[in-house]
């Protein structure tokens, strides 16, 4: 049946057409499976409200919100005229399955050099930080936003780096000079003024105290500052402050080839290793039309699960340390090295292998890889049970964490919480199960869930995920397919070296692909994965070049930190420390 016929349209598109009329939308074809519709700015609020509140299976989560500077884009055939585009990526848990992606992308064209549009914070609570980030990087103003200030860049910053006129290379700027005047200005910008955040300095009976936690503090898990408004030990309110780790990863993608940007992805969640490569290379492969061999899929799954183990072990050790248990973190750091020994034997590196490639992996599995993997699988599960008995089931840990900072599934979806934080509420949503990628549909594993959605359940869920990762890796070990480690496709990068040595045409292709990078056809694609800390996605826009026109990195840690004030009001400072430990965030994952 032709694509334009009603029965061939995705269900959400048919629902929107029935409610608003087909003429109110421009449907955009993309290289992924996400229905993409353009709406006029005046129709945006009604469409978003309908998707969230009026459908029987609503799109409850605002997964992402960002902008694209369209002014230099060449391939925009059939799209509404726009200087800038806002896109709203929505997710419906109920719709995620084999027949539906559970996603919809709503785009809004904006005109003018510095356009403005109404804020949607009243509709989606987690839009707050996303709108601040969009203003910070693109200069798009959101009218009615409760606090439209910079979020990733300092307040004194000049310009909006996401815009195309903003240089992408450090060599294009004047040398940085820290004069005495500039230093005073930067220090003044760090001063916290409660009135700017709608906070009172006290009430009729007493003054409130304002406490800086961070940006350098062991329990902050990185360069992260949170200002607490305290009435004695009780937290009245909190203001998280991020951006200390921001280095412009999305901007960097505009000056790196599709291939050479892969190592940058390792540094986003720097504990996730090759798992950071996975959504990026999958999104590029969609754009290029590359289907990788089954052996590649299985190798990618195996190594991604190894990094899930190393990341979760670090979480568990620091979580217990924050609760006062000093010994476990040393054991867990030592035990992580055994997993890294396997990773190094396979990839040649430990924390940041940058090992996945467009169309495959860097090289085939080395001789003896199965012995190393089997040794780890025979040892680690028994070791994990020792952790559980000695630490996780410890009465002191339970006393510190049970009932602390709980939230339910509805609240988690409202704030964009994914991963173990969502599953701890009892919602069995794991993207590996809901929308399998890289062959996950061929693996047997369970999705662990909690009951209370508190700081303790978030720990217990991750412990069970460690067991399930071992289960997946064992299946990779026992059922590793034969075949090539790289797709036979002209846009695979780098091309197979053995073919390059046979004829001059392949040699030329190899030279161009390595030096300039592959030319990816115009289009847009996104790929979501169940990363170590929740849903991680790359949304790529190609303009038919050797570099990305726009790379959007949606990380799980960003919305998780935004939720802190909501769940911690009325609690004590030790409860905040327990909650921070239970989130499992990395500041590079937040700031990018």
XYZ file of C-alpha atoms in Angstrom:
592
model
C 0.000 0.000 0.000
C 1.470 3.424 -0.843
C 3.060 5.312 2.038
C 0.646 8.225 1.804
C -2.483 6.118 2.337
C -4.057 6.379 5.802
C -3.540 2.719 6.723
C 0.204 2.994 6.015
C 0.675 5.993 8.310
C 1.920 5.478 11.878
C -0.917 5.427 14.364
C 0.109 8.664 16.071
C 0.103 10.455 12.710
C -3.409 9.175 11.961
C -4.561 10.353 15.403
C -3.117 13.824 14.861
C -4.609 14.094 11.382
C -8.022 13.077 12.735
C -7.882 15.626 15.541
C -6.350 18.645 13.793
C -6.605 17.929 10.076
C -3.852 16.811 7.741
C -3.407 20.344 6.405
C -2.031 21.576 9.744
C 1.077 19.395 9.411
C 4.022 18.840 7.090
C 5.235 15.271 7.358
C 8.978 14.840 6.960
C 10.538 11.545 5.848
C 13.563 10.552 7.947
C 15.990 7.639 7.968
C 14.778 6.405 11.340
C 11.424 5.046 12.499
C 10.323 8.204 14.336
C 7.235 9.936 12.839
C 8.273 13.552 12.242
C 5.726 16.341 11.792
C 6.158 20.099 11.389
C 3.573 22.374 12.975
C 3.190 26.146 13.005
C 4.252 27.917 16.230
C 0.635 28.861 16.972
C -0.417 25.181 16.788
C 2.421 23.758 18.865
C 0.830 23.999 22.320
C -2.429 22.354 21.252
C -0.593 19.504 19.523
C 1.744 18.833 22.448
C -1.105 19.004 24.960
C -3.137 16.558 22.880
C -0.220 14.118 22.664
C 0.402 14.241 26.392
C -3.075 14.429 27.877
C -5.791 13.408 25.415
C -4.611 10.168 23.836
C -5.538 6.824 25.418
C -1.845 5.888 25.246
C -0.227 9.264 25.845
C 3.258 10.525 25.107
C 3.995 11.223 28.747
C 7.716 11.890 28.476
C 9.471 14.806 26.844
C 12.575 12.835 25.919
C 14.410 15.757 24.350
C 13.998 19.368 23.242
C 16.580 21.225 21.198
C 17.162 23.447 18.184
C 18.822 23.401 14.770
C 20.277 26.437 13.035
C 18.885 25.952 9.512
C 20.440 29.008 7.869
C 23.355 27.212 6.176
C 21.592 23.938 5.395
C 21.373 23.134 1.677
C 19.190 20.025 1.550
C 15.795 21.130 2.897
C 13.565 19.996 0.055
C 9.888 19.954 1.045
C 10.430 21.435 4.499
C 8.833 24.641 5.842
C 10.927 27.774 5.636
C 12.858 28.309 8.851
C 15.879 30.116 10.201
C 15.824 27.921 13.292
C 13.931 24.753 14.112
C 12.779 23.594 17.522
C 12.162 19.876 17.849
C 10.283 18.080 20.595
C 11.068 14.367 20.864
C 8.278 12.654 22.804
C 8.184 9.105 24.167
C 5.242 6.878 25.051
C 6.071 3.865 27.218
C 2.786 2.178 26.310
C 3.445 2.424 22.568
C 7.013 1.091 22.527
C 6.957 -2.328 20.916
C 7.659 -4.327 17.776
C 4.953 -2.548 15.758
C 5.398 1.000 17.067
C 8.452 3.058 17.905
C 6.677 4.765 20.789
C 8.165 8.061 19.645
C 7.077 11.145 17.761
C 9.075 14.216 16.776
C 7.273 17.549 16.545
C 9.160 20.327 14.748
C 8.415 24.042 14.893
C 9.897 26.461 12.319
C 11.056 29.825 13.681
C 11.918 32.975 11.765
C 14.335 35.780 12.577
C 17.821 36.157 13.920
C 16.802 35.770 17.561
C 13.313 34.234 17.560
C 11.075 33.706 20.566
C 8.284 31.315 21.460
C 6.196 30.532 24.530
C 7.694 28.212 27.170
C 6.092 24.776 27.725
C 7.352 24.312 31.302
C 3.753 24.232 32.539
C 3.079 21.264 30.237
C 6.313 19.296 30.661
C 8.191 20.032 33.893
C 11.525 18.841 32.534
C 11.339 21.333 29.649
C 12.834 23.861 32.096
C 16.474 22.861 31.651
C 16.071 21.952 27.976
C 14.721 25.424 27.202
C 17.521 27.044 29.178
C 20.046 24.976 27.225
C 18.435 25.966 23.912
C 18.524 29.649 24.898
C 22.127 29.275 26.065
C 23.385 27.676 22.844
C 21.095 29.177 20.180
C 19.691 32.419 21.576
C 16.044 31.325 21.178
C 13.971 33.017 23.871
C 11.165 31.184 25.684
C 8.563 33.640 26.903
C 7.170 32.893 30.350
C 10.061 30.650 31.384
C 10.480 30.798 35.176
C 14.235 31.416 35.015
C 15.687 31.803 31.541
C 19.412 31.996 32.336
C 22.470 30.303 30.918
C 22.918 26.743 32.131
C 25.981 25.195 30.479
C 27.977 28.397 29.985
C 28.893 31.064 32.566
C 26.628 34.075 32.896
C 29.269 36.414 31.533
C 29.618 34.403 28.278
C 29.165 36.299 25.032
C 27.298 34.721 22.126
C 25.480 31.442 21.547
C 27.863 28.666 20.439
C 25.257 26.429 18.780
C 24.678 28.994 16.042
C 26.475 28.571 12.735
C 28.189 31.971 12.848
C 29.899 30.945 16.091
C 33.345 29.484 15.380
C 33.925 25.804 16.024
C 37.709 25.876 16.475
C 39.713 27.359 19.325
C 42.291 28.688 16.853
C 39.615 31.018 15.442
C 39.358 32.940 18.734
C 41.635 35.511 20.292
C 43.988 34.208 23.004
C 42.343 33.904 26.399
C 43.516 36.551 28.846
C 42.516 36.573 32.514
C 42.879 40.165 33.613
C 42.193 41.290 37.158
C 38.954 42.931 36.009
C 37.800 39.806 34.217
C 38.642 37.653 37.209
C 36.517 39.902 39.430
C 33.649 39.660 36.933
C 33.868 35.884 36.846
C 33.907 35.653 40.623
C 30.926 37.984 40.878
C 29.011 35.800 38.446
C 29.393 32.842 40.832
C 27.628 34.657 43.662
C 24.318 33.050 44.497
C 21.432 35.479 44.968
C 18.358 33.705 46.373
C 15.953 36.366 45.135
C 16.840 35.543 41.524
C 15.474 32.045 42.095
C 12.327 33.123 43.885
C 13.731 32.199 47.310
C 13.260 34.079 50.529
C 16.177 34.687 52.878
C 14.020 33.875 55.860
C 10.574 34.045 57.416
C 9.071 36.069 60.276
C 10.758 33.921 62.904
C 14.202 33.092 61.534
C 16.682 33.423 58.704
C 17.361 30.569 56.345
C 20.884 29.338 55.736
C 22.236 28.847 52.220
C 24.807 26.093 51.864
C 27.048 25.416 48.877
C 27.503 21.699 48.256
C 30.232 21.512 45.622
C 31.412 22.175 42.996
C 34.248 20.235 44.633
C 32.828 17.747 47.092
C 33.119 13.930 47.278
C 29.370 13.368 47.335
C 28.829 15.622 44.297
C 30.394 12.942 42.027
C 32.166 15.485 39.858
C 32.269 19.216 39.266
C 28.668 19.840 40.327
C 27.300 22.537 42.601
C 23.996 22.464 44.423
C 22.932 25.392 46.606
C 20.690 24.357 49.502
C 18.172 26.565 51.258
C 18.084 25.216 54.807
C 15.883 25.618 57.835
C 18.214 23.962 60.299
C 18.894 20.541 58.785
C 15.735 20.533 56.679
C 16.107 21.322 52.982
C 13.554 23.946 51.988
C 14.713 24.170 48.391
C 17.710 23.431 46.196
C 19.259 24.878 43.041
C 21.509 22.513 41.052
C 24.173 24.265 38.994
C 25.845 22.427 36.127
C 28.136 23.367 33.239
C 31.560 23.149 34.905
C 32.402 20.192 32.665
C 30.934 21.535 29.422
C 33.311 21.376 26.449
C 30.997 21.637 23.461
C 30.851 18.028 22.252
C 27.919 18.727 19.926
C 29.741 21.686 18.380
C 32.851 19.567 17.911
C 30.850 17.199 15.722
C 30.450 19.991 13.162
C 34.214 20.020 12.489
C 35.002 16.305 12.783
C 34.403 13.729 10.084
C 31.731 11.124 10.748
C 34.512 8.661 11.466
C 36.863 10.835 13.537
C 34.089 11.908 15.942
C 33.826 8.380 17.376
C 36.531 8.910 20.079
C 34.674 12.012 21.302
C 31.642 9.879 22.118
C 33.710 7.812 24.577
C 34.176 10.923 26.698
C 30.472 11.732 27.172
C 29.659 9.143 29.816
C 33.322 8.432 30.349
C 32.451 5.295 32.344
C 30.417 3.862 29.460
C 33.266 3.275 27.025
C 32.157 1.692 23.761
C 28.517 1.893 24.853
C 28.800 5.580 23.958
C 29.921 4.604 20.453
C 26.871 2.410 19.919
C 24.005 4.919 19.458
C 26.255 7.137 17.349
C 27.405 4.465 14.888
C 23.880 2.996 14.692
C 22.478 6.431 13.793
C 25.189 6.961 11.152
C 24.515 3.504 9.726
C 20.849 4.389 9.348
C 21.819 7.492 7.389
C 24.231 5.518 5.212
C 21.956 2.513 4.714
C 24.479 0.073 6.206
C 23.329 -3.294 7.573
C 26.049 -4.885 9.683
C 26.705 -8.658 9.928
C 25.297 -10.664 12.835
C 28.793 -11.174 14.198
C 29.214 -7.411 14.516
C 25.911 -7.076 16.357
C 26.833 -9.760 18.867
C 30.333 -8.392 19.465
C 28.874 -4.936 20.074
C 26.345 -6.305 22.564
C 28.996 -8.271 24.440
C 31.352 -5.325 24.849
C 28.526 -2.929 25.739
C 27.460 -5.261 28.547
C 31.032 -5.464 29.830
C 31.003 -1.691 30.169
C 27.617 -1.863 31.897
C 29.298 -4.086 34.467
C 32.283 -1.788 34.999
C 30.024 1.259 35.295
C 27.609 -0.413 37.716
C 30.490 -1.649 39.881
C 31.787 1.905 40.215
C 28.252 3.056 41.074
C 27.889 0.385 43.738
C 31.255 1.128 45.326
C 30.748 4.893 45.508
C 27.121 4.457 46.581
C 28.216 2.390 49.565
C 31.083 4.791 50.278
C 28.687 7.740 50.393
C 26.658 5.784 52.944
C 29.736 5.363 55.154
C 31.033 1.946 54.060
C 34.700 2.515 53.204
C 35.905 -1.017 52.405
C 33.651 -2.082 49.486
C 34.835 0.625 47.080
C 38.399 -0.728 47.193
C 37.249 -4.258 46.413
C 35.019 -3.049 43.601
C 37.735 -0.950 42.022
C 40.027 -3.968 42.087
C 37.308 -6.201 40.666
C 36.563 -3.758 37.852
C 40.094 -4.351 36.659
C 39.225 -7.960 35.874
C 36.509 -6.746 33.516
C 38.911 -4.201 32.058
C 41.419 -6.998 31.473
C 38.876 -8.630 29.163
C 38.044 -5.313 27.491
C 41.737 -4.588 26.919
C 42.364 -8.073 25.541
C 39.589 -7.597 22.982
C 39.905 -3.916 22.057
C 43.479 -3.011 22.991
C 42.377 -0.289 25.441
C 40.642 -0.095 28.788
C 38.370 2.848 29.591
C 38.098 4.619 26.222
C 38.640 2.114 23.404
C 36.679 4.073 20.740
C 36.461 0.616 19.185
C 33.201 0.578 17.260
C 33.320 1.679 13.646
C 30.786 2.821 11.068
C 29.780 -0.559 9.648
C 31.462 -2.777 12.224
C 34.232 -2.846 14.811
C 37.922 -1.971 14.567
C 39.111 -5.564 14.226
C 37.931 -9.101 14.775
C 37.957 -10.839 18.131
C 41.517 -11.914 18.996
C 42.563 -15.513 19.465
C 41.731 -16.681 22.993
C 39.012 -14.076 23.640
C 36.593 -16.811 24.689
C 38.971 -18.050 27.397
C 39.201 -14.592 28.971
C 35.444 -14.078 28.864
C 34.725 -17.524 30.337
C 37.165 -16.945 33.192
C 35.402 -13.705 34.079
C 31.937 -15.283 33.939
C 33.040 -18.169 36.149
C 34.402 -15.759 38.759
C 32.291 -12.607 38.883
C 28.772 -13.891 39.760
C 30.092 -15.528 42.948
C 31.901 -12.324 43.839
C 28.722 -10.323 43.316
C 26.850 -12.457 45.831
C 29.490 -11.584 48.419
C 28.779 -7.898 47.832
C 25.068 -8.448 48.247
C 25.420 -10.355 51.509
C 27.988 -8.041 53.063
C 26.834 -4.619 51.873
C 23.560 -4.396 49.956
C 21.587 -6.313 52.581
C 23.333 -4.509 55.424
C 20.874 -3.056 57.951
C 22.780 0.241 58.152
C 22.482 0.757 54.392
C 18.783 -0.058 54.518
C 18.289 2.415 57.346
C 20.003 5.179 55.379
C 18.268 4.566 52.034
C 14.905 2.832 52.363
C 12.149 5.413 51.934
C 14.604 8.164 50.935
C 13.820 10.361 47.899
C 11.045 8.168 46.474
C 9.051 8.962 43.359
C 6.500 7.020 41.338
C 6.321 6.132 37.646
C 4.190 9.116 36.707
C 6.658 11.516 38.325
C 9.600 9.757 36.688
C 8.060 10.125 33.230
C 7.226 13.776 33.866
C 10.864 14.529 34.644
C 12.388 12.384 31.906
C 13.840 9.734 34.214
C 14.960 6.538 32.463
C 17.121 3.540 33.249
C 17.275 2.095 36.762
C 15.644 5.222 38.190
C 12.495 4.509 36.189
C 12.549 0.751 36.704
C 12.913 1.230 40.478
C 9.362 2.633 40.465
C 7.990 -0.691 39.182
C 7.942 0.259 35.496
C 9.573 -2.586 33.534
C 10.766 -0.386 30.681
C 14.108 -1.345 29.207
C 14.799 -0.138 25.678
C 16.708 -3.327 24.904
C 13.411 -5.183 25.364
C 10.945 -2.554 24.187
C 12.699 -1.693 20.896
C 15.597 -4.142 20.486
C 18.643 -2.877 18.627
C 21.910 -4.568 17.595
C 20.313 -7.991 17.931
C 19.134 -7.723 21.566
C 15.911 -9.466 20.525
C 17.887 -12.727 20.303
C 19.005 -12.651 23.939
C 17.187 -13.953 26.986
C 17.350 -11.683 30.018
C 15.004 -10.235 32.624
C 14.165 -6.604 33.345
C 14.587 -6.063 37.106
C 12.171 -3.647 38.763
C 11.721 -2.150 42.197
C 8.621 -1.330 44.183
C 9.150 1.893 46.119
C 11.185 4.010 43.717
C 13.486 5.079 46.554
C 17.258 5.346 46.896
C 17.535 1.727 48.037
C 15.511 0.292 45.157
C 17.679 2.145 42.670
C 20.673 0.277 44.087
C 18.981 -3.137 44.146
C 17.836 -2.803 40.528
C 21.392 -2.140 39.363
C 22.722 -5.114 41.296
C 20.270 -7.366 39.460
C 21.262 -5.712 36.178
C 24.816 -6.883 36.844
C 23.531 -10.470 36.965
C 21.565 -9.982 33.760
C 24.600 -8.508 31.964
C 26.572 -11.649 32.845
C 23.697 -13.691 31.456
C 23.788 -11.772 28.163
C 27.570 -12.034 27.867
C 27.421 -15.799 28.397
C 24.967 -16.082 25.508
C 27.365 -14.040 23.352
C 30.164 -16.410 24.335
C 28.200 -19.545 23.543
C 26.507 -18.330 20.353
C 29.003 -16.004 18.687
C 28.174 -16.031 14.953
C 30.829 -16.587 12.339
C 31.373 -14.038 9.586
C 32.925 -10.664 8.945
C 33.619 -8.021 11.576
C 32.726 -5.214 9.162
C 29.981 -4.647 6.590
C 30.785 -4.851 2.889
C 29.545 -1.356 2.078
C 31.308 1.607 0.387
C 30.559 3.952 3.317
C 31.982 1.614 5.940
C 34.859 3.471 7.569
C 37.611 2.636 7.323
C 37.058 0.255 4.391
C 38.418 -3.297 4.766
C 42.185 -3.086 4.416
C 42.489 -6.442 2.672
C 40.364 -5.165 -0.209
C 42.306 -1.925 -0.356
C 45.462 -3.885 -1.231
C 43.898 -5.491 -4.311
C 42.858 -2.682 -6.669
C 43.478 1.032 -7.178
C 39.786 2.035 -6.993
C 39.452 0.595 -3.486
C 42.750 2.193 -2.506
C 41.454 5.610 -3.566
C 38.192 5.043 -1.684
C 40.171 4.003 1.383
C 42.378 7.095 1.185
C 39.436 9.485 0.857
C 37.385 7.785 3.574
C 40.244 7.916 6.063
C 41.562 11.408 5.252
C 38.305 13.263 4.570
C 35.756 10.839 5.947
C 32.803 9.195 4.183
C 30.205 11.395 2.500
C 26.933 10.505 4.219
C 23.734 11.096 2.196
C 21.444 13.936 3.331
C 18.880 13.037 5.939
C 18.124 12.752 9.626
C 18.196 9.799 11.978
C 18.175 9.058 15.670
C 19.074 6.019 17.733
C 18.138 5.363 21.340
C 19.901 2.769 23.477
C 19.627 1.567 27.060
C 22.961 2.946 28.269
C 24.524 2.474 31.685
C 22.571 5.347 33.241
C 19.377 5.361 31.179
C 18.361 6.222 27.639
C 21.135 7.756 25.583
C 20.446 8.921 22.027
C 22.150 10.576 19.083
C 20.068 12.614 16.662
C 22.118 13.290 13.533
C 21.460 15.638 10.636
C 23.471 15.124 7.455
C 23.635 17.755 4.728
C 25.417 15.450 2.304
C 28.891 16.177 3.638
C 31.839 14.506 5.323
C 30.765 16.066 8.640
C 27.557 16.260 10.614
C 25.438 19.375 10.103
C 23.923 18.953 13.565
C 24.592 16.364 16.244
C 22.293 16.275 19.244
C 23.327 14.099 22.184
C 20.548 13.267 24.620
C 22.045 11.949 27.836
C 20.195 10.400 30.804
C 22.097 12.239 33.547
C 20.900 15.686 32.419
C 17.194 15.226 33.313
C 18.055 13.121 36.372
C 19.834 16.047 38.024
C 17.046 18.433 37.098
C 14.670 16.404 39.278
C 16.735 16.790 42.470
C 14.851 19.778 43.983
C 11.492 18.092 43.366
C 12.316 14.947 45.336
C 14.532 16.401 48.070
C 12.414 19.274 49.436
C 11.555 18.642 53.078
C 14.360 16.105 53.527
C 17.629 16.269 55.466
C 21.141 16.791 54.108
C 22.132 13.117 54.636
C 19.079 12.169 52.546
C 20.361 14.380 49.735
C 23.725 12.598 49.842
C 21.927 9.239 49.612
C 19.830 10.459 46.703
C 22.821 11.834 44.811
C 24.588 8.502 45.239
C 21.545 6.574 43.998
C 21.179 8.596 40.769
C 24.448 7.279 39.264
C 25.370 10.315 37.187
C 28.535 11.486 35.497
C 29.016 15.210 34.994
C 30.509 14.786 31.530
C 27.268 12.992 30.668
C 25.321 16.004 31.957
C 27.367 18.812 30.470
C 28.727 17.250 27.286
